[in-house]
Amino acid sequence: MDSREDDGGEPLSRMAEWRDVTPLPQDDGPHPVVPIAYKEEFRETMDYFRAIYKADERSPRALRLTRRAIHLNPGNYTVWHFRRLVLEALNADLDEELDFLQRIANSNSKNYQLWHHRRWVVERLGANAGAKELNLIKKILSLDAKNYHAWSHRQWVLQALGGWEDELDYCQQLLEEDIFNNSAWNQRYFVVTRSPFLGGLKAMRASEVRYTVEAILANPNNECPWRYLRGLYKDDIKALVNDPEISSVCLKVINTKNNYVFALKMLLDLLCHGFQPCHEFRDSVVALRTSQPDPLDPDLSMAICDILEHVDSLRASYWIWRKNKLSVAAV
Amino acid sequence: MAELAVDKHVKYILAVEKNKDSFESVVMDHLRMNGAYWGLTALDLLGKLDSVNVDEVISWILKCQHESGGFSGNIGHDPHILYTLSAVQVLALFNKLDVLDIDKAVSYILSCKNLDGGFGCTPGGESHAGQIFCCVGALALTGSLHYVDKDLLGWWLCERQVKSGGLNGRPEKLPDVCYSWWVLSSLIMIDRVHWIDKEKLVKFILDCQDVENGGISDRPDDAVDVYHTYFGVAGLSLLNYPGLKAIDPAYALPVDVVNRIFFSG
C-alpha cells in the first residue's frame, strides 16, 4: 500500500508545513505493560495526528494527515471518525473520497472501518452513486467472491439506492464462474424474493426450480442448490412435496449411485411431509445397499436414515435421532 | 513478579467511560457498544463494577436501541447484530435485562433468521456461523431460545463438519479452527452438540498445532496466530478435552468467572 501518495513520505518534522505544530506523544503511563515498538514513521505520524485532533483542526492538511495515518493503520477508528468530521467541515468532494477508498479497498477488503466509511460517503452522495458503487463492489468480489462485508454492503446499496435490474444476471455470472459460491446463491435468493422488477418468489419459482435442478445434476454433492431449492418453497411445503421436479431430481441422482447424500436427505424430507413414492423410489434406494447383507427396513424413511447413518457417518448421531423421531411419529 | 495493577486499570477504564468528548472515548466511537462490554466486563472481573454510574450506562445503551429493536454501536449509528449482543451482555452484567425492550431486540434478531434456520448479519444476509453465534448467544441471554428452530439450525450447524473433521462457517467453504468455537458454542447453546463427530473435530484442532514452536493455525500447515490459538483451545474445552478449564459458550469466558460475576453479589 502506498503511503507516499501526498507528501512523499518525508518526515513531518522536516516539513515546513508542519513547523507550527508541536507533536503530542502517546501517553503509555509510567510503567507501560507490553509497550509496542512502533516504527519511527508510525510514531511520528500519530504524534502529529494527536496534536491536530486535540486542537480539533479541520483543515486540508488535517485531511492529508488522516490519509497518512490510515495507510499506516487502517483499523484506527478514531482517525476515520476525525476524517469524517474534516470532510464535512471542508465540504469535500465525496466522489474523490470514493476513489480514495477504492484504491485502498483491495488490501483492506475485510476492514469494518473502511466499509462503514464507504457507506457514510455513499449515503451522502445519494441515489446517483448507486450504479458506480455496485460496480466498485463487483471489483472487490472479483478478487474474493464470498467477501461477507462486500455482500452486506451490496444488499444495502440495492435496498437504499436501487439498481436491481441487472442483479439476477450478475448472480448468474458468478454462479457460472463458481457454482459452489453460497454467497451468490444467497444473493440470488435475495434478488428473487425482493427485487421490485421480478414479480416475487411465486412468480419466479418455476424458472428458478429448473435452473437449480440443472445445477444439482451437474454437481449433486454441492450443498448450495439443494438449500436453494428448499428455499424456493419457503412457506409452501405442500407445493414442494407435490412438485414432480423435486422428487424427480432426487431419483435421478440416487440412480447414479454417486454423490447421492443430499438427494437422500431431500427425499427423506419429502417423505416426512407426506410424499407418496412410487415403487421406483424404493427400488433405487435398495440398489444403493449392494454390500449390506441384511434386508432394508420396510419403511422407506427408516431405510434412508439407516443408509445415511453409514454413508454420512460424521453425522451418525443426527441420523439416529431422525430415525427415532420417525418411530415416535409412527406410533 | 509483577502484579496486576488493578487500581490503574480501573482508573483507565473509568476515564474512558466518563470523558465522552475526550480523545480516548472517540477511539471507540462506532464500536462503543463493544468497548462498553470489554471495559465493563474487565471492571467486573477486577471486582469494581460499582465504580461505574449504572444509570448513566443504562440510559446510554437504551439510546442506542432503534425502532427495529436492534442496537447500534453508538448513538446515531445503524443497528447491527454485533452490538445487539454486546448491549445484551452489558445489561446482563448489571442484571438489568429488564430495562431492555426484549421483545423488540429479539424481533430484530429474528428478522435476521433465514429459511435454513441460520442467521445473517442483517435481514437477507447469508447464514454464517459467526453471526449465528451472536444471535443464539443474545437469544440465550434473554431467555428467548424457544424462537430458534433447534432441530433445523442444529442440522445446518452439524453440516458444517467436513471430511477432515474440521468445521466451516458457510456451505462449501474451507474448515477453519475458529469455527470450532462459533459452531460448537452455538450447538451447545441449543443442546445439539452430539450431532457432530467430536473425536474427528478434536483431531482436526490438534492437527492445526505447531508442535515445535507452539500456537494453533486456521487449518493444518498454515502459520499460527493468537486468534486461532484462543479459539482452538476454547473449542477443545467445549469438547471436554482433559486438563482444560470449562468455558461458558454464551459469554466466551471461563465458567468460574461467569459464576463469580453472577453469584458473588
Coordinates of C-alpha atoms in Angstrom, one line a residue:
Chain A
M1 CA 0.0 0.0 0.0
D2 CA 1.5 3.3 -1.0
S3 CA 1.7 5.7 1.9
R4 CA 3.7 8.2 -0.1
E5 CA 0.8 9.5 -2.1
D6 CA 0.6 13.1 -1.0
D7 CA 3.7 14.1 0.7
G8 CA 6.5 11.9 -0.5
G9 CA 6.7 10.1 2.9
E10 CA 9.0 12.7 4.2
P11 CA 9.3 13.0 8.0
L12 CA 6.7 15.6 9.1
S13 CA 9.2 17.2 11.5
R14 CA 11.2 18.2 8.4
M15 CA 8.3 19.7 6.5
A16 CA 7.8 23.5 6.6
E17 CA 4.0 23.0 6.5
W18 CA 4.1 21.4 9.9
R19 CA 6.5 23.7 11.6
D20 CA 3.8 25.4 13.8
V21 CA 2.6 22.1 15.3
T22 CA 4.1 20.5 18.4
P23 CA 3.6 16.7 18.1
L24 CA 1.8 15.1 21.0
P25 CA 3.4 11.8 22.1
Q26 CA 1.3 8.8 23.2
D27 CA 0.9 8.6 27.0
D28 CA 1.5 4.9 27.9
G29 CA 1.7 5.7 31.6
P30 CA 4.8 5.5 33.9
H31 CA 5.2 1.7 33.7
P32 CA 3.9 0.6 30.4
V33 CA 3.0 -3.1 30.1
V34 CA 3.9 -4.7 26.8
P35 CA 4.8 -1.5 25.0
I36 CA 4.6 -1.6 21.3
A37 CA 7.8 -1.0 19.4
Y38 CA 6.3 1.5 16.9
K39 CA 8.3 2.2 13.7
E40 CA 9.5 5.8 13.6
E41 CA 7.2 6.8 10.7
F42 CA 4.2 5.5 12.6
R43 CA 5.1 7.1 15.9
E44 CA 5.7 10.5 14.3
T45 CA 2.5 10.4 12.2
M46 CA 0.4 9.5 15.2
D47 CA 2.1 12.2 17.4
Y48 CA 1.1 14.8 14.8
F49 CA -2.3 13.4 14.5
R50 CA -2.9 13.6 18.3
A51 CA -1.9 17.2 18.2
I52 CA -4.2 18.1 15.3
Y53 CA -7.0 16.1 16.9
K54 CA -6.6 17.8 20.3
A55 CA -6.7 21.2 18.6
D56 CA -9.7 20.0 16.5
E57 CA -8.1 21.4 13.4
R58 CA -10.3 20.5 10.4
S59 CA -8.2 21.7 7.6
P60 CA -6.8 20.4 4.3
R61 CA -3.6 19.4 5.9
A62 CA -5.5 17.5 8.6
L63 CA -7.3 15.6 5.9
R64 CA -4.0 14.6 4.3
L65 CA -2.7 13.6 7.7
T66 CA -5.6 11.3 8.3
R67 CA -4.9 9.6 5.0
R68 CA -1.3 9.1 6.0
A69 CA -2.4 7.6 9.4
I70 CA -5.0 5.4 7.7
H71 CA -2.3 4.0 5.4
L72 CA -0.2 3.1 8.5
N73 CA -3.2 1.6 10.4
P74 CA -6.5 1.3 8.6
G75 CA -8.1 -0.1 11.7
N76 CA -7.8 3.1 13.7
Y77 CA -11.4 4.2 14.0
T78 CA -10.5 7.5 15.7
V79 CA -8.7 8.5 12.6
W80 CA -11.6 7.5 10.3
H81 CA -14.1 9.3 12.6
F82 CA -12.0 12.5 12.6
R83 CA -11.6 12.2 8.8
R84 CA -15.4 12.3 8.5
L85 CA -15.5 15.5 10.6
V86 CA -12.9 17.1 8.4
L87 CA -14.6 16.0 5.2
E88 CA -17.8 17.7 6.4
A89 CA -16.1 20.8 7.6
L90 CA -14.3 21.2 4.2
N91 CA -17.4 20.2 2.2
A92 CA -15.0 17.9 0.4
D93 CA -15.6 16.2 -2.9
L94 CA -17.0 12.9 -1.9
D95 CA -16.6 11.3 -5.3
E96 CA -12.9 11.7 -4.8
E97 CA -13.3 10.2 -1.4
L98 CA -14.9 7.1 -3.0
D99 CA -11.9 6.9 -5.4
F100 CA -9.5 7.0 -2.4
L101 CA -11.5 4.2 -0.7
Q102 CA -11.4 2.1 -3.9
R103 CA -7.6 2.5 -4.1
I104 CA -7.1 1.0 -0.7
A105 CA -10.1 -1.4 -0.9
N106 CA -8.2 -4.4 -2.1
S107 CA -5.8 -4.6 0.8
N108 CA -8.5 -3.7 3.3
S109 CA -11.4 -5.7 1.9
K110 CA -12.4 -7.1 5.4
N111 CA -11.8 -3.9 7.4
Y112 CA -15.0 -2.8 9.2
Q113 CA -13.9 0.8 9.4
L114 CA -13.5 1.1 5.7
W115 CA -16.9 -0.4 4.9
H116 CA -18.6 1.9 7.4
H117 CA -16.8 4.9 6.0
R118 CA -17.8 3.9 2.5
R119 CA -21.5 3.6 3.4
W120 CA -21.3 7.0 5.1
V121 CA -19.9 8.5 1.9
V122 CA -22.4 6.8 -0.4
E123 CA -25.3 7.9 1.9
R124 CA -24.3 11.5 1.3
L125 CA -23.8 11.1 -2.4
G126 CA -27.3 9.7 -2.7
A127 CA -29.1 7.8 -5.5
N128 CA -26.7 8.8 -8.2
A129 CA -23.9 7.0 -6.5
G130 CA -25.7 3.7 -6.7
A131 CA -24.6 2.4 -10.1
K132 CA -20.9 3.4 -9.5
E133 CA -21.0 1.7 -6.1
L134 CA -22.4 -1.5 -7.4
N135 CA -19.6 -1.5 -10.0
L136 CA -16.9 -0.9 -7.3
I137 CA -18.3 -3.8 -5.2
K138 CA -18.1 -6.0 -8.2
K139 CA -14.4 -5.3 -8.5
I140 CA -13.9 -6.4 -4.9
L141 CA -16.0 -9.5 -5.3
S142 CA -13.9 -10.4 -8.4
L143 CA -11.0 -10.9 -6.0
D144 CA -13.0 -12.7 -3.3
A145 CA -16.5 -13.7 -4.4
K146 CA -17.5 -14.6 -0.9
N147 CA -16.4 -11.4 1.0
Y148 CA -19.2 -11.0 3.6
H149 CA -18.6 -7.3 4.0
A150 CA -18.9 -6.7 0.3
W151 CA -22.1 -8.7 0.1
S152 CA -23.7 -6.9 3.1
H153 CA -22.8 -3.6 1.6
R154 CA -24.2 -4.6 -1.8
Q155 CA -27.5 -5.6 -0.3
W156 CA -27.7 -2.3 1.5
V157 CA -26.9 -0.3 -1.8
L158 CA -29.7 -2.2 -3.6
Q159 CA -32.2 -1.5 -1.0
A160 CA -31.2 2.1 -0.3
L161 CA -30.4 3.2 -3.9
G162 CA -31.8 0.7 -6.3
G163 CA -30.0 -1.0 -9.2
W164 CA -31.9 -4.3 -9.1
E165 CA -32.3 -4.6 -12.8
D166 CA -29.0 -6.3 -13.5
E167 CA -28.6 -8.2 -10.3
L168 CA -30.0 -11.5 -11.3
D169 CA -27.7 -11.6 -14.3
Y170 CA -24.8 -10.8 -12.0
C171 CA -25.7 -13.7 -9.8
Q172 CA -25.9 -15.9 -12.9
Q173 CA -22.4 -14.8 -14.0
L174 CA -20.9 -15.5 -10.6
L175 CA -22.5 -18.9 -10.5
E176 CA -21.1 -19.7 -13.9
E177 CA -17.7 -18.9 -12.6
D178 CA -18.2 -21.0 -9.4
I179 CA -21.4 -22.9 -8.9
F180 CA -20.3 -23.7 -5.3
N181 CA -20.4 -20.0 -4.3
N182 CA -23.0 -20.0 -1.5
S183 CA -22.9 -16.2 -1.3
A184 CA -24.0 -15.9 -4.9
W185 CA -26.8 -18.4 -4.3
N186 CA -27.9 -16.3 -1.2
Q187 CA -27.8 -13.2 -3.3
R188 CA -29.9 -14.9 -6.0
Y189 CA -32.5 -15.6 -3.3
F190 CA -32.3 -12.0 -2.1
V191 CA -33.0 -10.8 -5.7
V192 CA -35.7 -13.3 -6.5
T193 CA -37.6 -12.5 -3.3
R194 CA -37.1 -8.7 -3.1
S195 CA -36.5 -7.2 -6.5
P196 CA -39.3 -4.9 -7.4
F197 CA -38.8 -5.9 -11.1
L198 CA -39.3 -9.7 -10.9
G199 CA -42.8 -10.3 -9.5
G200 CA -41.8 -12.2 -6.3
L201 CA -41.0 -15.7 -5.3
K202 CA -44.1 -17.5 -6.5
A203 CA -43.9 -15.9 -10.0
M204 CA -40.2 -16.8 -10.3
R205 CA -40.5 -20.3 -8.8
A206 CA -40.9 -22.5 -11.9
S207 CA -37.9 -21.0 -13.8
E208 CA -35.8 -21.0 -10.6
V209 CA -36.5 -24.6 -10.0
R210 CA -35.4 -25.5 -13.5
Y211 CA -32.2 -23.6 -13.1
T212 CA -31.5 -25.1 -9.7
V213 CA -32.2 -28.7 -10.9
E214 CA -29.7 -28.2 -13.7
A215 CA -27.1 -27.1 -11.1
I216 CA -27.8 -30.1 -8.9
L217 CA -27.5 -32.5 -11.8
A218 CA -24.1 -31.0 -12.7
N219 CA -22.8 -31.3 -9.1
P220 CA -25.1 -33.3 -6.9
N221 CA -22.6 -33.0 -4.0
N222 CA -23.0 -29.2 -4.0
E223 CA -24.8 -28.2 -0.8
C224 CA -25.9 -24.8 -2.1
P225 CA -28.5 -25.6 -4.8
W226 CA -30.2 -28.2 -2.5
R227 CA -30.7 -25.5 0.1
Y228 CA -31.8 -23.0 -2.5
L229 CA -34.3 -25.5 -3.9
R230 CA -35.8 -25.9 -0.4
G231 CA -35.9 -22.1 0.0
L232 CA -37.9 -21.7 -3.2
Y233 CA -40.8 -23.3 -1.4
K234 CA -40.5 -21.0 1.6
D235 CA -43.8 -21.5 3.5
D236 CA -45.4 -23.8 1.0
I237 CA -44.2 -27.3 1.9
K238 CA -47.2 -28.9 0.2
A239 CA -46.1 -27.4 -3.1
L240 CA -42.6 -28.8 -2.5
V241 CA -44.0 -32.2 -2.0
N242 CA -46.3 -32.1 -5.0
D243 CA -43.7 -30.7 -7.4
P244 CA -42.6 -33.6 -9.6
E245 CA -39.4 -31.8 -10.5
I246 CA -38.2 -32.1 -6.9
S247 CA -38.8 -35.8 -6.4
S248 CA -37.6 -36.5 -9.9
V249 CA -34.2 -34.9 -9.3
C250 CA -33.8 -36.9 -6.1
L251 CA -34.5 -40.1 -8.0
K252 CA -32.1 -39.2 -10.9
V253 CA -29.2 -38.5 -8.5
I254 CA -29.9 -41.6 -6.4
N255 CA -29.9 -43.7 -9.6
T256 CA -26.4 -42.6 -10.4
K257 CA -25.3 -44.2 -7.1
N258 CA -22.8 -41.4 -6.8
N259 CA -22.8 -38.3 -4.6
Y260 CA -26.4 -39.1 -3.5
V261 CA -26.2 -38.0 0.1
F262 CA -28.1 -34.7 -0.4
A263 CA -30.6 -36.3 -2.7
L264 CA -31.4 -38.9 0.0
K265 CA -31.8 -36.1 2.6
M266 CA -34.2 -34.2 0.4
L267 CA -36.2 -37.4 -0.3
L268 CA -36.4 -38.0 3.4
D269 CA -37.8 -34.6 4.0
L270 CA -40.3 -35.1 1.2
L271 CA -41.4 -38.4 2.8
C272 CA -41.7 -36.8 6.2
H273 CA -44.0 -34.2 4.7
G274 CA -46.4 -36.7 3.0
F275 CA -44.8 -37.5 -0.3
Q276 CA -46.2 -40.8 -1.7
P277 CA -43.4 -42.5 -3.6
C278 CA -44.0 -44.9 -6.4
H279 CA -42.1 -48.2 -6.3
E280 CA -39.2 -46.8 -8.3
F281 CA -38.0 -44.8 -5.3
R282 CA -37.8 -47.8 -3.1
D283 CA -36.0 -49.8 -5.8
S284 CA -33.4 -47.1 -6.3
V285 CA -32.7 -46.8 -2.6
V286 CA -32.4 -50.6 -2.3
A287 CA -30.0 -50.6 -5.2
L288 CA -27.6 -48.4 -3.1
R289 CA -27.0 -51.1 -0.5
T290 CA -25.3 -53.7 -2.5
S291 CA -22.7 -54.5 0.2
Q292 CA -25.2 -54.9 3.0
P293 CA -26.4 -58.5 3.7
D294 CA -29.4 -57.7 5.9
P295 CA -32.7 -56.5 4.3
L296 CA -33.7 -52.9 4.1
D297 CA -36.2 -51.6 6.6
P298 CA -39.7 -51.9 5.1
D299 CA -40.4 -48.3 5.8
L300 CA -38.6 -46.2 3.2
S301 CA -37.9 -43.3 5.5
M302 CA -36.3 -45.5 8.1
A303 CA -34.3 -47.2 5.4
I304 CA -32.9 -43.9 4.3
C305 CA -31.9 -43.0 7.8
D306 CA -30.1 -46.3 8.1
I307 CA -28.2 -45.6 4.9
L308 CA -27.3 -42.1 5.9
E309 CA -26.1 -43.2 9.2
H310 CA -23.4 -45.2 7.3
V311 CA -22.6 -43.0 4.3
D312 CA -22.8 -39.7 6.2
S313 CA -21.1 -41.1 9.3
L314 CA -19.8 -37.7 10.6
R315 CA -23.5 -37.0 11.4
A316 CA -24.4 -40.6 12.5
S317 CA -25.9 -39.3 15.8
Y318 CA -28.2 -36.9 13.8
W319 CA -29.5 -39.7 11.6
I320 CA -30.1 -42.0 14.5
W321 CA -32.1 -39.1 16.1
R322 CA -34.1 -38.6 12.8
K323 CA -34.9 -42.4 12.8
N324 CA -36.0 -42.3 16.4
K325 CA -38.2 -39.3 15.7
L326 CA -39.8 -41.3 12.8
S327 CA -40.6 -44.2 15.1
V328 CA -42.2 -42.0 17.6
A329 CA -44.3 -40.3 14.9
A330 CA -45.3 -43.7 13.6
V331 CA -46.7 -44.9 16.9
Chain B
M1 CA 7.0 -11.0 39.8
A2 CA 4.8 -8.1 38.6
E3 CA 1.3 -7.9 40.0
L4 CA -1.9 -6.9 38.2
A5 CA -2.2 -3.1 38.7
V6 CA -5.9 -3.3 39.5
D7 CA -6.4 0.3 40.5
K8 CA -4.6 1.6 37.5
H9 CA -6.8 -0.4 35.2
V10 CA -9.9 0.7 36.9
K11 CA -8.8 4.4 36.7
Y12 CA -8.1 3.9 33.0
I13 CA -11.4 2.3 32.2
L14 CA -13.4 4.8 34.2
A15 CA -11.6 7.7 32.4
V16 CA -12.6 6.3 29.1
E17 CA -16.2 5.9 30.2
K18 CA -16.6 9.3 31.7
N19 CA -15.0 11.6 29.2
K20 CA -17.4 11.2 26.4
D21 CA -15.9 14.0 24.4
S22 CA -12.3 13.1 25.1
F23 CA -9.8 11.7 22.6
E24 CA -9.9 8.3 24.2
S25 CA -13.7 8.0 24.1
V26 CA -13.8 8.8 20.5
V27 CA -11.3 6.0 19.9
M28 CA -14.2 3.6 20.4
D29 CA -16.8 5.7 18.6
H30 CA -18.6 3.3 16.4
L31 CA -17.6 0.3 18.4
R32 CA -18.6 2.0 21.6
M33 CA -21.1 -0.8 22.5
N34 CA -18.4 -3.4 22.2
G35 CA -16.0 -1.1 24.0
A36 CA -18.5 -0.8 26.8
Y37 CA -18.7 -4.6 27.0
W38 CA -15.0 -5.0 27.1
G39 CA -14.5 -2.2 29.7
L40 CA -17.3 -3.2 31.9
T41 CA -16.5 -6.8 31.9
A42 CA -12.9 -6.0 32.7
L43 CA -14.1 -3.8 35.6
D44 CA -16.3 -6.6 36.9
L45 CA -13.5 -9.1 36.6
L46 CA -11.5 -6.7 38.7
G47 CA -14.3 -6.5 41.2
K48 CA -15.0 -2.9 40.5
L49 CA -18.2 -2.7 38.6
D50 CA -19.8 -0.5 41.2
S51 CA -17.3 2.3 40.3
V52 CA -19.5 3.0 37.3
N53 CA -22.7 5.0 37.3
V54 CA -25.1 2.3 36.4
D55 CA -27.9 4.6 35.4
E56 CA -25.8 6.6 33.0
V57 CA -24.6 3.4 31.3
I58 CA -28.1 2.0 31.1
S59 CA -29.5 5.3 29.7
W60 CA -26.8 5.5 27.0
I61 CA -27.4 1.8 26.0
L62 CA -31.1 2.4 25.6
K63 CA -30.4 5.5 23.4
C64 CA -28.7 3.0 21.1
Q65 CA -31.8 0.9 20.6
H66 CA -33.6 1.5 17.3
E67 CA -37.2 1.2 16.2
S68 CA -36.4 -2.2 14.8
G69 CA -35.3 -3.4 18.3
G70 CA -31.7 -3.8 17.3
F71 CA -28.8 -1.9 18.9
S72 CA -26.2 0.2 17.2
G73 CA -22.6 0.7 18.2
N74 CA -23.2 4.2 19.3
I75 CA -25.9 6.9 19.2
G76 CA -26.6 7.8 15.5
H77 CA -25.2 4.6 14.0
D78 CA -27.1 1.8 12.4
P79 CA -28.3 -1.3 14.3
H80 CA -26.3 -4.4 13.9
I81 CA -26.2 -7.9 15.4
L82 CA -22.7 -7.4 16.9
Y83 CA -23.8 -4.5 19.0
T84 CA -27.1 -6.1 19.9
L85 CA -25.2 -9.0 21.5
S86 CA -22.8 -6.5 23.4
A87 CA -25.8 -4.5 24.6
V88 CA -27.4 -7.6 26.0
Q89 CA -24.2 -8.8 27.6
V90 CA -23.7 -5.4 29.3
L91 CA -27.2 -5.3 30.6
A92 CA -26.8 -8.9 31.8
L93 CA -23.7 -7.9 33.7
F94 CA -25.7 -5.3 35.5
N95 CA -28.6 -7.7 36.0
K96 CA -30.7 -5.1 34.2
L97 CA -32.0 -7.1 31.3
D98 CA -35.5 -5.9 32.5
V99 CA -34.9 -2.4 31.1
L100 CA -34.5 -3.8 27.7
D101 CA -37.4 -3.9 25.3
I102 CA -36.5 -7.5 25.0
D103 CA -39.4 -8.2 22.6
K104 CA -38.1 -5.6 20.2
A105 CA -34.5 -6.7 20.5
V106 CA -35.5 -10.3 19.9
S107 CA -37.6 -9.4 17.0
Y108 CA -34.7 -7.6 15.4
I109 CA -32.5 -10.7 15.8
L110 CA -35.3 -12.9 14.4
S111 CA -35.6 -10.7 11.4
C112 CA -32.1 -11.9 10.6
K113 CA -33.2 -15.5 10.6
N114 CA -33.0 -17.3 7.3
L115 CA -35.0 -20.2 5.9
D116 CA -32.2 -22.7 6.5
G117 CA -32.5 -22.0 10.2
G118 CA -29.3 -19.9 10.3
F119 CA -28.8 -16.2 10.9
G120 CA -27.1 -13.5 8.8
C121 CA -25.7 -10.1 9.8
T122 CA -28.7 -8.2 8.6
P123 CA -32.1 -9.3 7.2
G124 CA -31.4 -11.1 3.9
G125 CA -27.7 -11.7 4.7
E126 CA -26.2 -15.1 4.1
S127 CA -26.3 -17.6 7.1
H128 CA -22.9 -17.5 8.7
A129 CA -21.7 -19.4 11.8
G130 CA -20.2 -16.3 13.4
Q131 CA -23.4 -14.4 13.1
I132 CA -25.3 -17.5 14.3
F133 CA -23.2 -17.4 17.5
C134 CA -24.0 -13.7 18.1
C135 CA -27.7 -14.3 17.6
V136 CA -28.0 -17.5 19.5
G137 CA -25.9 -16.0 22.3
A138 CA -28.2 -13.0 22.6
L139 CA -31.3 -15.1 22.4
A140 CA -29.9 -17.4 25.1
L141 CA -29.0 -14.5 27.4
T142 CA -32.6 -13.1 27.1
G143 CA -34.3 -16.4 27.7
S144 CA -35.5 -16.4 24.1
L145 CA -34.1 -19.7 22.7
H146 CA -37.6 -21.0 22.1
Y147 CA -37.7 -18.9 19.0
V148 CA -34.9 -20.9 17.5
D149 CA -35.8 -24.0 15.4
K150 CA -33.2 -26.0 17.2
D151 CA -33.6 -29.1 15.0
L152 CA -33.3 -27.1 11.8
L153 CA -30.4 -24.9 13.0
G154 CA -28.7 -27.9 14.6
W155 CA -28.8 -29.7 11.3
W156 CA -27.4 -26.7 9.4
L157 CA -24.6 -26.4 12.0
C158 CA -23.7 -30.1 12.0
E159 CA -23.5 -29.9 8.2
R160 CA -20.5 -27.6 8.7
Q161 CA -18.4 -30.6 9.5
V162 CA -16.3 -31.7 6.6
K163 CA -14.4 -34.8 5.8
S164 CA -11.2 -33.8 7.6
G165 CA -13.3 -33.4 10.8
G166 CA -12.9 -29.6 10.8
L167 CA -15.8 -27.1 10.7
N168 CA -16.5 -24.4 8.1
G169 CA -18.7 -21.3 8.6
R170 CA -20.8 -21.4 5.4
P171 CA -21.7 -24.1 2.9
E172 CA -18.8 -25.1 0.5
K173 CA -16.1 -23.1 2.3
L174 CA -12.9 -24.4 3.9
P175 CA -12.8 -25.6 7.5
D176 CA -11.2 -23.2 10.0
V177 CA -10.3 -23.7 13.6
C178 CA -12.2 -20.6 14.8
Y179 CA -15.4 -22.3 13.7
S180 CA -14.6 -24.9 16.3
W181 CA -15.8 -22.1 18.6
W182 CA -18.6 -20.4 16.6
V183 CA -20.3 -23.6 15.5
L184 CA -19.6 -25.6 18.6
S185 CA -20.8 -23.0 21.2
S186 CA -24.0 -22.5 19.1
L187 CA -24.6 -26.2 19.1
I188 CA -24.1 -26.4 22.8
M189 CA -26.5 -23.5 23.5
I190 CA -29.2 -25.3 21.5
D191 CA -28.3 -28.8 23.0
R192 CA -27.3 -30.3 19.7
V193 CA -23.6 -30.7 20.1
H194 CA -23.9 -34.5 20.0
W195 CA -24.8 -34.2 16.3
I196 CA -21.2 -33.7 15.2
D197 CA -18.3 -36.1 15.3
K198 CA -16.4 -34.8 18.4
E199 CA -13.4 -37.1 18.0
K200 CA -12.8 -36.1 14.5
L201 CA -13.0 -32.4 15.4
V202 CA -10.5 -32.8 18.3
K203 CA -8.2 -34.5 15.8
F204 CA -8.6 -31.6 13.4
I205 CA -7.8 -29.0 16.0
L206 CA -4.8 -30.9 17.2
D207 CA -3.6 -31.2 13.6
C208 CA -3.6 -27.4 13.4
Q209 CA -1.0 -27.1 16.1
D210 CA 2.6 -26.1 15.5
V211 CA 4.1 -28.7 18.0
E212 CA 7.6 -27.3 17.7
N213 CA 7.0 -23.6 18.2
G214 CA 3.6 -23.6 19.8
G215 CA 0.4 -22.0 18.7
I216 CA -2.5 -23.1 16.5
S217 CA -3.4 -22.1 13.0
D218 CA -6.7 -21.9 11.0
R219 CA -6.0 -25.2 9.3
P220 CA -3.2 -27.8 9.2
D221 CA 0.2 -26.5 8.0
D222 CA -0.8 -22.8 7.9
A223 CA 1.0 -20.2 10.1
V224 CA -0.2 -19.9 13.7
D225 CA -1.6 -16.8 15.3
V226 CA -3.0 -16.0 18.7
Y227 CA -6.6 -15.6 17.5
H228 CA -6.7 -19.2 16.3
T229 CA -4.8 -20.4 19.3
Y230 CA -7.5 -19.0 21.5
F231 CA -10.4 -20.5 19.5
G232 CA -8.6 -23.8 19.2
V233 CA -8.2 -24.1 22.9
A234 CA -11.7 -22.8 23.6
G235 CA -13.1 -25.3 21.2
L236 CA -11.2 -28.2 22.9
S237 CA -12.5 -27.0 26.2
L238 CA -16.1 -27.2 24.9
L239 CA -15.2 -30.7 23.7
N240 CA -14.2 -31.6 27.3
Y241 CA -10.6 -32.2 26.3
P242 CA -8.8 -33.3 29.5
G243 CA -6.9 -30.7 31.6
L244 CA -8.7 -27.6 30.3
K245 CA -11.0 -25.3 32.4
A246 CA -14.6 -25.3 31.4
I247 CA -15.7 -22.3 29.3
D248 CA -19.1 -20.7 29.0
P249 CA -20.5 -21.0 25.5
A250 CA -22.5 -17.7 25.6
Y251 CA -20.0 -15.5 27.4
A252 CA -16.9 -17.0 26.0
L253 CA -15.4 -16.7 29.5
P254 CA -14.3 -19.4 31.9
V255 CA -17.3 -20.8 33.8
D256 CA -15.8 -19.9 37.1
V257 CA -15.5 -16.3 36.0
V258 CA -19.1 -16.2 34.9
N259 CA -20.2 -17.8 38.2
R260 CA -18.2 -15.3 40.1
I261 CA -19.9 -12.4 38.2
F262 CA -23.4 -13.7 38.7
F263 CA -23.2 -15.3 42.1
S264 CA -20.9 -13.1 44.2
G265 CA -23.5 -10.3 44.6

